[in-house]
Amino acid sequence: MWVNGIRCRDFSVEALQEGIVTLMSRRYDGAAIRQDMACRFAPQVIAEKYIALYNDLASHRAP
């Protein structure tokens, strides 16, 4: 389960409005959000993702 937001059902104004109402009606755990962001966006994690992307692109390069 996401601890730091919601997803709207589509890109309509109505869905955004519904999402904002839902978002505002919930309580969020700041410590859990901080921990989630620290784990998912730590420099080492981002670096590994860039390396994986580079390797993937390089392996599909035309000769």
PDB file of C-alpha atoms in Angstrom:
ATOM      1  CA  MET A   1       0.000   0.000   0.000  1.00  0.00           C
ATOM      2  CA  TRP A   2       1.191   3.476  -0.780  1.00  0.00           C
ATOM      3  CA  VAL A   3       1.969   5.543   2.271  1.00  0.00           C
ATOM      4  CA  ASN A   4       2.549   8.829   0.506  1.00  0.00           C
ATOM      5  CA  GLY A   5      -0.377   9.561  -1.781  1.00  0.00           C
ATOM      6  CA  ILE A   6      -3.141   8.221  -3.971  1.00  0.00           C
ATOM      7  CA  ARG A   7      -3.699   7.429  -7.623  1.00  0.00           C
ATOM      8  CA  CYS A   8      -6.490   8.980  -9.618  1.00  0.00           C
ATOM      9  CA  ARG A   9      -8.565   6.680 -11.796  1.00  0.00           C
ATOM     10  CA  ASP A  10      -7.781   8.717 -14.930  1.00  0.00           C
ATOM     11  CA  PHE A  11      -6.675  12.183 -16.051  1.00  0.00           C
ATOM     12  CA  SER A  12     -10.054  13.917 -15.885  1.00  0.00           C
ATOM     13  CA  VAL A  13     -10.932  16.936 -13.777  1.00  0.00           C
ATOM     14  CA  GLU A  14     -13.485  14.824 -11.922  1.00  0.00           C
ATOM     15  CA  ALA A  15     -10.915  12.157 -11.055  1.00  0.00           C
ATOM     16  CA  LEU A  16      -8.509  14.812  -9.815  1.00  0.00           C
ATOM     17  CA  GLN A  17     -11.229  16.375  -7.681  1.00  0.00           C
ATOM     18  CA  GLU A  18     -12.137  12.971  -6.257  1.00  0.00           C
ATOM     19  CA  GLY A  19      -8.474  12.250  -5.570  1.00  0.00           C
ATOM     20  CA  ILE A  20      -7.948  15.530  -3.744  1.00  0.00           C
ATOM     21  CA  VAL A  21     -11.012  14.932  -1.571  1.00  0.00           C
ATOM     22  CA  THR A  22      -9.775  11.415  -0.761  1.00  0.00           C
ATOM     23  CA  LEU A  23      -6.255  12.682  -0.072  1.00  0.00           C
ATOM     24  CA  MET A  24      -7.475  15.381   2.281  1.00  0.00           C
ATOM     25  CA  SER A  25      -9.674  12.954   4.203  1.00  0.00           C
ATOM     26  CA  ARG A  26      -6.797  10.613   5.138  1.00  0.00           C
ATOM     27  CA  ARG A  27      -4.074  10.866   7.725  1.00  0.00           C
ATOM     28  CA  TYR A  28      -0.530  10.115   6.656  1.00  0.00           C
ATOM     29  CA  ASP A  29       2.427   8.926   8.704  1.00  0.00           C
ATOM     30  CA  GLY A  30       5.238  11.396   8.084  1.00  0.00           C
ATOM     31  CA  ALA A  31       7.903   9.014   9.386  1.00  0.00           C
ATOM     32  CA  ALA A  32       6.703   6.232   7.058  1.00  0.00           C
ATOM     33  CA  ILE A  33       6.694   8.609   4.091  1.00  0.00           C
ATOM     34  CA  ARG A  34      10.211   9.798   4.909  1.00  0.00           C
ATOM     35  CA  GLN A  35      11.441   6.195   5.231  1.00  0.00           C
ATOM     36  CA  ASP A  36       9.796   5.216   1.933  1.00  0.00           C
ATOM     37  CA  MET A  37      11.415   8.145   0.104  1.00  0.00           C
ATOM     38  CA  ALA A  38      14.804   7.517   1.709  1.00  0.00           C
ATOM     39  CA  CYS A  39      14.725   3.883   0.560  1.00  0.00           C
ATOM     40  CA  ARG A  40      13.369   4.439  -2.957  1.00  0.00           C
ATOM     41  CA  PHE A  41      15.398   7.544  -3.817  1.00  0.00           C
ATOM     42  CA  ALA A  42      18.687   6.997  -2.012  1.00  0.00           C
ATOM     43  CA  PRO A  43      21.673   7.975  -4.185  1.00  0.00           C
ATOM     44  CA  GLN A  44      22.872   4.348  -4.407  1.00  0.00           C
ATOM     45  CA  VAL A  45      19.424   3.166  -5.540  1.00  0.00           C
ATOM     46  CA  ILE A  46      19.147   5.867  -8.210  1.00  0.00           C
ATOM     47  CA  ALA A  47      22.699   5.190  -9.417  1.00  0.00           C
ATOM     48  CA  GLU A  48      21.924   1.478  -9.766  1.00  0.00           C
ATOM     49  CA  LYS A  49      18.791   2.288 -11.779  1.00  0.00           C
ATOM     50  CA  TYR A  50      20.752   4.552 -14.128  1.00  0.00           C
ATOM     51  CA  ILE A  51      23.416   1.872 -14.603  1.00  0.00           C
ATOM     52  CA  ALA A  52      20.749  -0.740 -15.344  1.00  0.00           C
ATOM     53  CA  LEU A  53      19.087   1.595 -17.853  1.00  0.00           C
ATOM     54  CA  TYR A  54      22.419   2.360 -19.527  1.00  0.00           C
ATOM     55  CA  ASN A  55      23.283  -1.337 -19.759  1.00  0.00           C
ATOM     56  CA  ASP A  56      19.844  -2.139 -21.175  1.00  0.00           C
ATOM     57  CA  LEU A  57      20.108   0.593 -23.803  1.00  0.00           C
ATOM     58  CA  ALA A  58      23.670  -0.355 -24.680  1.00  0.00           C
ATOM     59  CA  SER A  59      22.716  -4.001 -25.164  1.00  0.00           C
ATOM     60  CA  HIS A  60      20.039  -3.042 -27.720  1.00  0.00           C
ATOM     61  CA  ARG A  61      22.290  -0.774 -29.737  1.00  0.00           C
ATOM     62  CA  ALA A  62      22.501  -1.308 -33.468  1.00  0.00           C
ATOM     63  CA  PRO A  63      25.898  -2.664 -34.640  1.00  0.00           C
TER      64      PRO A  63
END
